[in-house]
mmCIF file of C-alpha atoms in Angstrom:
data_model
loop_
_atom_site.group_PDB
_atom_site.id
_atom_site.type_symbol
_atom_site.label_atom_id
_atom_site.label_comp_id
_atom_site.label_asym_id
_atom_site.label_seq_id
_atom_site.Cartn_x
_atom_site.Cartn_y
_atom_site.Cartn_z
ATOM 1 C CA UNK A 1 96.009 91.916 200.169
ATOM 2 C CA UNK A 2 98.506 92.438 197.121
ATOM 3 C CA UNK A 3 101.494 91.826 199.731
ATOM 4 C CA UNK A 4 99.919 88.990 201.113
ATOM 5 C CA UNK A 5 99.175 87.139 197.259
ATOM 6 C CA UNK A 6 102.850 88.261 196.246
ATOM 7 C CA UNK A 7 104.237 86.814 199.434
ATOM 8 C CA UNK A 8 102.535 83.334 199.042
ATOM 9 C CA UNK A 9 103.420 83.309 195.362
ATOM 10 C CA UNK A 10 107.243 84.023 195.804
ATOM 11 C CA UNK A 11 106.770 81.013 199.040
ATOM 12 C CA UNK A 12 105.404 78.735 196.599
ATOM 13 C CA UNK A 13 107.744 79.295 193.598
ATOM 14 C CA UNK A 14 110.497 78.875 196.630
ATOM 15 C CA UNK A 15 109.076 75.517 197.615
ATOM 16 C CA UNK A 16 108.988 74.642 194.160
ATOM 17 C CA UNK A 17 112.202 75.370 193.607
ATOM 18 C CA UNK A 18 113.573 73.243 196.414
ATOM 19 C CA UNK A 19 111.190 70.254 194.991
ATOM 20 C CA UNK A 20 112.806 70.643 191.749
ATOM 21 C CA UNK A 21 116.190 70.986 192.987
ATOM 22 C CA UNK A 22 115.378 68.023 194.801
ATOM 23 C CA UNK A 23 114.186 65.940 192.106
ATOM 24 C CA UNK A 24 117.384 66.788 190.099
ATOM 25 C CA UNK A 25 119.474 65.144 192.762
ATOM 26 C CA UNK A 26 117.293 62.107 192.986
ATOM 27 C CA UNK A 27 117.643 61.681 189.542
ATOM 28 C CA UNK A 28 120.991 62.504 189.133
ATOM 29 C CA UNK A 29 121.985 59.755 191.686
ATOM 30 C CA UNK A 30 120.433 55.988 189.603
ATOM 31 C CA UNK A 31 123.073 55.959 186.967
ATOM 32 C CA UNK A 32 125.668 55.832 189.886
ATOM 33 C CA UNK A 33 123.631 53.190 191.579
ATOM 34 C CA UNK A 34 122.514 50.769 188.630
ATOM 35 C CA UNK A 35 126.210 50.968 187.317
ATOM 36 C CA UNK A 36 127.322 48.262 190.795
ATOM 37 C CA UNK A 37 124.371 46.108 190.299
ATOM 38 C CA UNK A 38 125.259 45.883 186.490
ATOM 39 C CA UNK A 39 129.117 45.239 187.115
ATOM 40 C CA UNK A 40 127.987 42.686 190.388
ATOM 41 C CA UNK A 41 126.109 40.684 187.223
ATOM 42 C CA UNK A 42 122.898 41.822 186.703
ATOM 43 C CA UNK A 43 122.263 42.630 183.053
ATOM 44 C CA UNK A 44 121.152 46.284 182.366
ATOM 45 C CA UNK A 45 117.889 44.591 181.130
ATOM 46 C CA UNK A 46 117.387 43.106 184.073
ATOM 47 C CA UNK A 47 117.937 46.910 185.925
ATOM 48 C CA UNK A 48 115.763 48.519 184.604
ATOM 49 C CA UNK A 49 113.213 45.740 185.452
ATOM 50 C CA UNK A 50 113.920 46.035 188.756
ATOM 51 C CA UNK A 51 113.328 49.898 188.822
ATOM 52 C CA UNK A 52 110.152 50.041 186.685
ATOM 53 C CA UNK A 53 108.516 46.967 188.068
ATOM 54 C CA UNK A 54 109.161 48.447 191.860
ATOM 55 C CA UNK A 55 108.139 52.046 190.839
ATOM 56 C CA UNK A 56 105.195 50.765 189.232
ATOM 57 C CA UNK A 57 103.996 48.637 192.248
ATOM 58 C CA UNK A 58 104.528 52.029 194.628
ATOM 59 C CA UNK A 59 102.461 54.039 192.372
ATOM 60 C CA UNK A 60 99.573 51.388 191.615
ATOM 61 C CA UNK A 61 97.226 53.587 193.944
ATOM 62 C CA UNK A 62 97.750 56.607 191.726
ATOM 63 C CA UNK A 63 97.116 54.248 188.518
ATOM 64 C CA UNK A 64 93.602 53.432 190.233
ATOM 65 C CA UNK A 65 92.792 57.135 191.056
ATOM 66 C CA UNK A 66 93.393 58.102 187.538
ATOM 67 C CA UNK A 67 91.803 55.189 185.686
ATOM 68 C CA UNK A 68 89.959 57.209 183.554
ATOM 69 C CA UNK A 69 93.270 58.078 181.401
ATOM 70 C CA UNK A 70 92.780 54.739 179.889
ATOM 71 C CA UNK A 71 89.694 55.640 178.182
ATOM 72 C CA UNK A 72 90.929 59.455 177.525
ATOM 73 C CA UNK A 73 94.497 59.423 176.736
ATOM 74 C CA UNK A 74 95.265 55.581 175.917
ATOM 75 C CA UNK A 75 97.603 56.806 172.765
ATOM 76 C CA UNK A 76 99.716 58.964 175.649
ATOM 77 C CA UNK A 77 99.940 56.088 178.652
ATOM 78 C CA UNK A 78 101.436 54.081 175.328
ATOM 79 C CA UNK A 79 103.920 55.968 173.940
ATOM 80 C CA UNK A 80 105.244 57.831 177.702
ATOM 81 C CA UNK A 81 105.446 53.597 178.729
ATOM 82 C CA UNK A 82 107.130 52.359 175.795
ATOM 83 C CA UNK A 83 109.500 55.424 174.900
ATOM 84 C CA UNK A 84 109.532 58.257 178.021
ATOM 85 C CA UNK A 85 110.185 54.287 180.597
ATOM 86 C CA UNK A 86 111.360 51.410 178.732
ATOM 87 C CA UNK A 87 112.857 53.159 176.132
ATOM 88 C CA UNK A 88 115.073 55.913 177.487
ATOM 89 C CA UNK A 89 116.077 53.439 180.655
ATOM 90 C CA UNK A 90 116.871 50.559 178.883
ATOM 91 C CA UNK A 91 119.376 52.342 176.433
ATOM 92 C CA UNK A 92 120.733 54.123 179.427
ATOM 93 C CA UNK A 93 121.405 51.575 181.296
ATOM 94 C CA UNK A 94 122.849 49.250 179.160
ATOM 95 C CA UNK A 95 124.961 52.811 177.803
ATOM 96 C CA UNK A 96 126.961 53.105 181.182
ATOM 97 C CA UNK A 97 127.456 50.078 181.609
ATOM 98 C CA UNK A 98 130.012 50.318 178.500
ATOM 99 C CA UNK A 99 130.885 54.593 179.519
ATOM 100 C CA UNK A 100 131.301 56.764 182.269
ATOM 101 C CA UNK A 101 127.344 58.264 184.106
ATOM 102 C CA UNK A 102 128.184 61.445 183.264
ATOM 103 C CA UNK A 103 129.272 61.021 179.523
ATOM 104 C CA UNK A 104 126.151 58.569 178.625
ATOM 105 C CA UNK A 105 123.951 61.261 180.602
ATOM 106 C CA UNK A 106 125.181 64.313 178.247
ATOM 107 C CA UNK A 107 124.479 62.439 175.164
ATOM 108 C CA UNK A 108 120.976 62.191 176.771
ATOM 109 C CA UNK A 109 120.913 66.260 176.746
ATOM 110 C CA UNK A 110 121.065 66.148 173.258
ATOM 111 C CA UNK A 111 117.490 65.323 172.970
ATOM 112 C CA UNK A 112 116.296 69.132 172.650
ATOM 113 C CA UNK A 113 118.640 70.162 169.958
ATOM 114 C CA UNK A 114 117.056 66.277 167.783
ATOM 115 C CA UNK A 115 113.971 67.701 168.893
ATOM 116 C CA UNK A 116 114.518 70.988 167.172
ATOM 117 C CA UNK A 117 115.794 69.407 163.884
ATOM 118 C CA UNK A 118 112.321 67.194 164.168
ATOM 119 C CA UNK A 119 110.731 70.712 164.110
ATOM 120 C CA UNK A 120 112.842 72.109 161.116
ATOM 121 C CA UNK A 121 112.785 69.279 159.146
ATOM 122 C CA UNK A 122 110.210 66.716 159.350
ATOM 123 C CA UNK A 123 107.554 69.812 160.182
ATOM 124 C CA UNK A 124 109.016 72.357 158.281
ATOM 125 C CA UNK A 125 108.430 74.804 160.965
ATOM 126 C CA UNK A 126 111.039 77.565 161.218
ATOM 127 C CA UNK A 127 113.331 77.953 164.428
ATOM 128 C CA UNK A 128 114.913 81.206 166.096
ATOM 129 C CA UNK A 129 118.319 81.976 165.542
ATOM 130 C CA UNK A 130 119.079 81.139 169.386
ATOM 131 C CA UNK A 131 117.536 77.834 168.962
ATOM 132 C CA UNK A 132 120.308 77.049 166.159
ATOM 133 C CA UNK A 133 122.953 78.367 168.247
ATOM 134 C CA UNK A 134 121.490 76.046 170.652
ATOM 135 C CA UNK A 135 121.998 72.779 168.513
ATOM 136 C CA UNK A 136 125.199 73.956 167.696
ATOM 137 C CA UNK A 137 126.448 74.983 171.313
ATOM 138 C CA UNK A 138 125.205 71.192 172.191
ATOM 139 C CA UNK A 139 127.189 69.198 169.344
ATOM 140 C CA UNK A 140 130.363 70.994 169.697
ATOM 141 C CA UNK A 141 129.938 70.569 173.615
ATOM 142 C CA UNK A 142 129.402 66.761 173.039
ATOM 143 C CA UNK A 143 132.820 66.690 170.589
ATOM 144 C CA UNK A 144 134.322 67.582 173.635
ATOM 145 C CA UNK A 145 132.832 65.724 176.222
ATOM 146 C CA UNK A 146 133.697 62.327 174.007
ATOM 147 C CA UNK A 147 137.034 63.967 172.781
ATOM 148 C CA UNK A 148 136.343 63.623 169.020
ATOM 149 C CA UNK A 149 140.160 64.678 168.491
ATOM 150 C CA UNK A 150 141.284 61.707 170.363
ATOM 151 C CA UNK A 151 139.163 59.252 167.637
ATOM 152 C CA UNK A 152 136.183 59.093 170.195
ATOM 153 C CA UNK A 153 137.884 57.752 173.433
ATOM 154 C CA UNK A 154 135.149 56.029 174.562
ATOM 155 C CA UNK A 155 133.509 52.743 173.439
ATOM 156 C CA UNK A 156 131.391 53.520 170.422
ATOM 157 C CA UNK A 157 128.431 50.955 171.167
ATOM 158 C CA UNK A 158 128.077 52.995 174.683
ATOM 159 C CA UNK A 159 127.503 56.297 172.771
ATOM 160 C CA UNK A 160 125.207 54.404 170.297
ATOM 161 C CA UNK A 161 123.250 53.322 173.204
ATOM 162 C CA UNK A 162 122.764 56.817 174.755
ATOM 163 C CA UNK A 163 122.039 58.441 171.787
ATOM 164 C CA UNK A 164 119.316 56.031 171.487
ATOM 165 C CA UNK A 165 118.452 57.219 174.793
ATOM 166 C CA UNK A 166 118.178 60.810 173.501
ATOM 167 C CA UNK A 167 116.062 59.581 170.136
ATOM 168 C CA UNK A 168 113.483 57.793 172.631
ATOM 169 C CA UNK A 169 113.112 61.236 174.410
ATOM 170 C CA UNK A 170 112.318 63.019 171.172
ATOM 171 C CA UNK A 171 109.905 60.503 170.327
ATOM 172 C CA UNK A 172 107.951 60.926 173.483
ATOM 173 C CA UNK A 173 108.063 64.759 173.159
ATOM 174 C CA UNK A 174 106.902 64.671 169.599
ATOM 175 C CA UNK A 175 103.819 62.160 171.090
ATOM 176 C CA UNK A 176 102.910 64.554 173.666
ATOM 177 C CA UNK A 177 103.222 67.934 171.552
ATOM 178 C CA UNK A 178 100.694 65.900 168.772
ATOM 179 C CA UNK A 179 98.270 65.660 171.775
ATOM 180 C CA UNK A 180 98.688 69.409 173.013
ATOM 181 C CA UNK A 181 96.039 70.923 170.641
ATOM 182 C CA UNK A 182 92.968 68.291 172.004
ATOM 183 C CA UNK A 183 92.379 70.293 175.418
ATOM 184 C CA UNK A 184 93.033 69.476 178.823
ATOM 185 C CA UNK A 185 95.860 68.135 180.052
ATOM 186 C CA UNK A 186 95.663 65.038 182.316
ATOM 187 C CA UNK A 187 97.281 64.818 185.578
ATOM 188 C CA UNK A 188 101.101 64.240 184.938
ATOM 189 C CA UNK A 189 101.019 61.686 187.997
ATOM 190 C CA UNK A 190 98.105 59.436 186.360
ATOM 191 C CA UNK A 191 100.897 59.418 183.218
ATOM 192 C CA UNK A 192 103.509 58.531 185.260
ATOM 193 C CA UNK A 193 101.628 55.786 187.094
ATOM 194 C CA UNK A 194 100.588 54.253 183.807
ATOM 195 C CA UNK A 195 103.388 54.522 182.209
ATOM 196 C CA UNK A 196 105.493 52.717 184.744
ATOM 197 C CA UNK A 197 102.836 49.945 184.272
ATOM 198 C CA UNK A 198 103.061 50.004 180.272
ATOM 199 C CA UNK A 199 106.614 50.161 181.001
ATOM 200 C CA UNK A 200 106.644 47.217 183.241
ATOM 201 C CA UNK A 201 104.684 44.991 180.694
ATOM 202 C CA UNK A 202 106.950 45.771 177.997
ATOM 203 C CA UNK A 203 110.559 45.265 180.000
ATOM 204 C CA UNK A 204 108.853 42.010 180.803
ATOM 205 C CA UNK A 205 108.850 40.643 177.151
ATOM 206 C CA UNK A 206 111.889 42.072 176.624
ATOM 207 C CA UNK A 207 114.048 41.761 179.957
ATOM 208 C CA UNK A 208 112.602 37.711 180.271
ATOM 209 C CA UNK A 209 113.004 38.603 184.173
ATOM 210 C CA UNK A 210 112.204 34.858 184.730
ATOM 211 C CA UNK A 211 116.544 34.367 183.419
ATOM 212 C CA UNK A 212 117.998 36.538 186.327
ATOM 213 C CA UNK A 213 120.154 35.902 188.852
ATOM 214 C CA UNK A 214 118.244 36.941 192.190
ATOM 215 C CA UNK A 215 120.692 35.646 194.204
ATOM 216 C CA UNK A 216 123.131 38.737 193.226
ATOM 217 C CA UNK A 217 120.414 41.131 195.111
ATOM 218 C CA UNK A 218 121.419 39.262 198.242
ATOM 219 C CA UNK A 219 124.981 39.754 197.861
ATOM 220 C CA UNK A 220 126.869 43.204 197.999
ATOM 221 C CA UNK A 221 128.114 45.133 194.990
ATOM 222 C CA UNK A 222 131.464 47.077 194.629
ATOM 223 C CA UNK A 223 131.618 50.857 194.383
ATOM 224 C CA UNK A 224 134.968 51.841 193.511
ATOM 225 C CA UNK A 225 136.632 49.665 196.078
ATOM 226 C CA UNK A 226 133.397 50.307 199.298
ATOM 227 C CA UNK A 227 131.204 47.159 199.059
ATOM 228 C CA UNK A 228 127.321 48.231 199.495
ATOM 229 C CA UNK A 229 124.620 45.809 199.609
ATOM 230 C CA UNK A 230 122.667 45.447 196.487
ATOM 231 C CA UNK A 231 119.187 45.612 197.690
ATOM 232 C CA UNK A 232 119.846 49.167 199.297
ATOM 233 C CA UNK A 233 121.343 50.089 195.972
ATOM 234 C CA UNK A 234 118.107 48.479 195.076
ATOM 235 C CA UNK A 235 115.822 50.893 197.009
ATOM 236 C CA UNK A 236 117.453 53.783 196.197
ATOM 237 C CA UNK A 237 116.685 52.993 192.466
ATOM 238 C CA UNK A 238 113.477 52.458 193.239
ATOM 239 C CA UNK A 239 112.307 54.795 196.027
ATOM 240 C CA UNK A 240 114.341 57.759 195.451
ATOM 241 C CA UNK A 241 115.808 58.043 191.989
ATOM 242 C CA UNK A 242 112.542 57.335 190.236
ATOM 243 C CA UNK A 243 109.435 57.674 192.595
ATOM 244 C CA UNK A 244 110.424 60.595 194.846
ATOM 245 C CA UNK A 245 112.255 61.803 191.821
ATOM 246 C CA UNK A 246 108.789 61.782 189.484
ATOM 247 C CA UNK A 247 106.546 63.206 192.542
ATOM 248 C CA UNK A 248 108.557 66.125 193.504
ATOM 249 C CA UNK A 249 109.309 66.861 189.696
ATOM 250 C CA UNK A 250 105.674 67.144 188.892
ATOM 251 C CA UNK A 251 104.568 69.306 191.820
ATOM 252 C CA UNK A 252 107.851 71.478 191.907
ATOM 253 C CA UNK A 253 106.635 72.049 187.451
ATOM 254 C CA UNK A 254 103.088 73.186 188.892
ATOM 255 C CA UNK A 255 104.914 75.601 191.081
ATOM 256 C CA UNK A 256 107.338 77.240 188.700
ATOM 257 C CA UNK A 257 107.565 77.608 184.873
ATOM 258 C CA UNK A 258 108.321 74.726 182.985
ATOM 259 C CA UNK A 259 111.703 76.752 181.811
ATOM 260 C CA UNK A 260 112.754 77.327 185.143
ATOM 261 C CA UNK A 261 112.375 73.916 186.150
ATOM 262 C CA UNK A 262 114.225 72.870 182.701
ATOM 263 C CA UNK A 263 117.154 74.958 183.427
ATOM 264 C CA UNK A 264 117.098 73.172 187.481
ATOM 265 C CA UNK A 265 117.024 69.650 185.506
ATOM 266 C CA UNK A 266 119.837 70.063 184.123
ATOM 267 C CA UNK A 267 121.789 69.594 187.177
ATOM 268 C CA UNK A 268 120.493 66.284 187.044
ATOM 269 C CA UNK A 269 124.123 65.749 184.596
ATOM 270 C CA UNK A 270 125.812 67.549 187.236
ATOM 271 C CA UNK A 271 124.760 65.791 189.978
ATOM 272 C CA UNK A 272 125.515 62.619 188.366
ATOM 273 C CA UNK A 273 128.837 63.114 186.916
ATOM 274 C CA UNK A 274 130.009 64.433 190.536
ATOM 275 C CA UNK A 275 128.739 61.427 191.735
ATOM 276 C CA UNK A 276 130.340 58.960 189.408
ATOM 277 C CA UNK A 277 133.719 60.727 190.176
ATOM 278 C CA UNK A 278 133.080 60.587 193.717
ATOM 279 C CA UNK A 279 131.556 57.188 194.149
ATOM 280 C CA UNK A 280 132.782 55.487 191.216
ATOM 281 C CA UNK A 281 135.851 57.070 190.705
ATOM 282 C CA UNK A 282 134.997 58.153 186.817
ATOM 283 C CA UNK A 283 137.029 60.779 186.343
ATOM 284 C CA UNK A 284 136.756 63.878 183.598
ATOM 285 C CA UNK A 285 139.410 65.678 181.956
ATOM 286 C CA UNK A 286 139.185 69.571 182.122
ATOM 287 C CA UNK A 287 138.374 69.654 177.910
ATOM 288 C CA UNK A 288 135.296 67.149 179.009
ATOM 289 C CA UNK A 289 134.208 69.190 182.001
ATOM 290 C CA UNK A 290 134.025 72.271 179.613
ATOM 291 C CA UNK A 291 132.457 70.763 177.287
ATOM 292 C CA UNK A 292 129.790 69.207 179.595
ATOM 293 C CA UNK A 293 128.602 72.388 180.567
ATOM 294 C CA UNK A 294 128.264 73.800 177.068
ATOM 295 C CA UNK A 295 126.548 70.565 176.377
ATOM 296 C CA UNK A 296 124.085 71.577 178.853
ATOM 297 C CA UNK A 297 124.135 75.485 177.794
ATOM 298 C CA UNK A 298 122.824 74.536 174.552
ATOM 299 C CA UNK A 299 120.454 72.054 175.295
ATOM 300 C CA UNK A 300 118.631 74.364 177.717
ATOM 301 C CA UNK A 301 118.618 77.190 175.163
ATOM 302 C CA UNK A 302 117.249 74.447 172.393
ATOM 303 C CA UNK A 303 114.701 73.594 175.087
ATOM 304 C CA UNK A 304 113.677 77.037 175.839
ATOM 305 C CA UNK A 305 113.590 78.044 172.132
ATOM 306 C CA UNK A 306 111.452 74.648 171.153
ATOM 307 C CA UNK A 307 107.922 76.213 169.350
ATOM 308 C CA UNK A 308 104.805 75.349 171.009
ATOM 309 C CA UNK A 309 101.639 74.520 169.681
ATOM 310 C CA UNK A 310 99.524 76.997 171.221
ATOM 311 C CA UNK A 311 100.171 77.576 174.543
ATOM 312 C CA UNK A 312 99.936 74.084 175.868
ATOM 313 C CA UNK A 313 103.894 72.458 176.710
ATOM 314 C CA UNK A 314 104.152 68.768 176.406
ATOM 315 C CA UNK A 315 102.887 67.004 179.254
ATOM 316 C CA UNK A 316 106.153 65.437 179.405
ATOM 317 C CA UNK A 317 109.673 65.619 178.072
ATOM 318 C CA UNK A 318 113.024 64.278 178.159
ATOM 319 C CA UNK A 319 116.061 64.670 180.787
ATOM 320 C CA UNK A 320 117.695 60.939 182.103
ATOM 321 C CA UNK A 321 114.593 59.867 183.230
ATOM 322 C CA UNK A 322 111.585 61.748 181.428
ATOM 323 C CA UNK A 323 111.412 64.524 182.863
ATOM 324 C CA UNK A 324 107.832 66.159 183.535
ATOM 325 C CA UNK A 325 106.092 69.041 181.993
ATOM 326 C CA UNK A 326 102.784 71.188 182.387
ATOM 327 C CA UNK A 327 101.315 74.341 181.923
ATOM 328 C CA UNK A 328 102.157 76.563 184.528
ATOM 329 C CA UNK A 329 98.345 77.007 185.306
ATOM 330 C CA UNK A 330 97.717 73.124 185.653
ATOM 331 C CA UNK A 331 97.684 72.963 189.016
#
């Protein structure tokens, strides 16, 4: 019987490690699409529209099912819509299409180390050494990965943008972790779903969808010299990089620890900058490379070293796209 249990738990963490893996690839693969539609002459606004508005359609059953969040958790749906969807896309988006995918992505992994100062200096709460070596692992990673030395070689609105990518992640994480101490944590899915659709309603105000230029959705885009029709690049966004991506992130976090599937998410940058060298022929220098994975060395040790209240995790935090967290005994 003990053989038997072990077995099925070591299948499951296995399945949930492919699910994660997975998910980091989906992810790791909408920077390199939106970036065509964006230089065909779709503004970044306009993108992220597109994604949120499609993903939220998809997932409208799931909004239905878990309808009862609006009564429950309206403060959560709010703040994962307007910072963990809206916020974090739009100033990614509108980041790379000024830098490179896989430079406006690292900034993004920043998030953990702001998250820690949040927790050392707003809340006065003390951190571990190894979370301070994280922060500092991260910003001297980034120096690199922007090549400070060189007087930033990049365009300085672009890394304004993704930082402000990064500061919308720590604002969702600091929402969810004041709502860890009231109890049970609602289905990750149902926050998805109705965040996509607080999302949606707030891109709409902002994006004026009504001003774009449909026509370019019928045309083809260029990537790096291969032309690829926009509405596949299109479906991708929608379909892979954010819904499969959200499903089989949630269900591969029920299956493993939230660490474990932390440290798997950050292949997402990975992912993403090999893609953006392969597809869109962005390519890093070896100092940036280097730096990129000590970038993501010392975000996941911030992450890993970020104090809980209790022993309930945030229902979700950061990573490109928002990525999803739960206690490993949700399920």
């Amino acid at each position: 019987m003990h053989t038997s249990e072990s077995s099925r738990v070591s299948e499951g963490k296995g399945v949930g490690l492919g699910l994660a893996l997975v998910s980091a690839l989906a992810f790791g693969g909408s920077g390199v699409a939106a970036k065509p539609l964006i230089e065909a002459g779709l503004d970044p606004l306009h993108v992220v529209w597109l994604r949120v508005t499609g993903a939220a359609l998809v997932m409208l059953p799931l909004a239905v099912r878990h309808r009862a969040l609006l009564r429950s958790r309206p403060a959560l749906l709010a703040g994962f819509g307007l910072l963990g969807v809206a916020g974090v896309q739009a100033f990614y988006f509108a980041s790379i299409s000024r830098i490179p995918v896989g430079v406006a992505l690292l900034v993004e992994y920043l998030a953990p180390a702001l998250v820690l100062g949040w927790v050392r200096f707003v809340q006065r709460r003390p951190v571990t050494r190894a979370a301070a070596l994280g922060v500092v692992l991260a910003v001297g990673g980034l120096a690199c990965v922007v090549e400070v030395w060189s007087g930033l070689s990049f365009d300085a609105l672009g890394l304004l943008l993704a930082l402000g990518a990064a500061c919308c992640q720590v604002g969702y994480f600091v929402l969810s972790d004041q709502g860890s101490d009231s109890g049970e944590v609602p289905d990750p899915l149902g926050v998805i779903a109705y965040g996509l659709l607080v999302g949606t309603a707030v891109l709409t105000v902002v994006a004026r969808p009504w001003t774009m230029d449909f026509s370019v959705l019928a045309q083809r885009a260029d990537m790096n010299g291969t032309p690829v029709a926009a509405g596949l690049l299109l479906g991708w966004i929608v379909l892979i990089a954010t819904v499969l991506a959200y499903v089989t992130g949630v269900v591969s976090v029920r299956r493993l620890s939230p660490a474990i599937a932390g440290v798997v998410a950050c292949l997402e940058a990975v992912v993403a900058t090999v893609l953006a060298w392969v597809l869109l022929g962005e390519h890093l220098s070896a100092p940036q490379i280097v730096g990129g994975a000590v970038v993501l060395l010392g975000a996941f040790i911030a992450q890993s070293s970020t104090p809980a209240k209790g022993s309930v995790e945030p229902v979700a935090t950061g990573g490109a796209e928002s990525r999803l967290s739960a206690r490993e005994n949700a399920a």
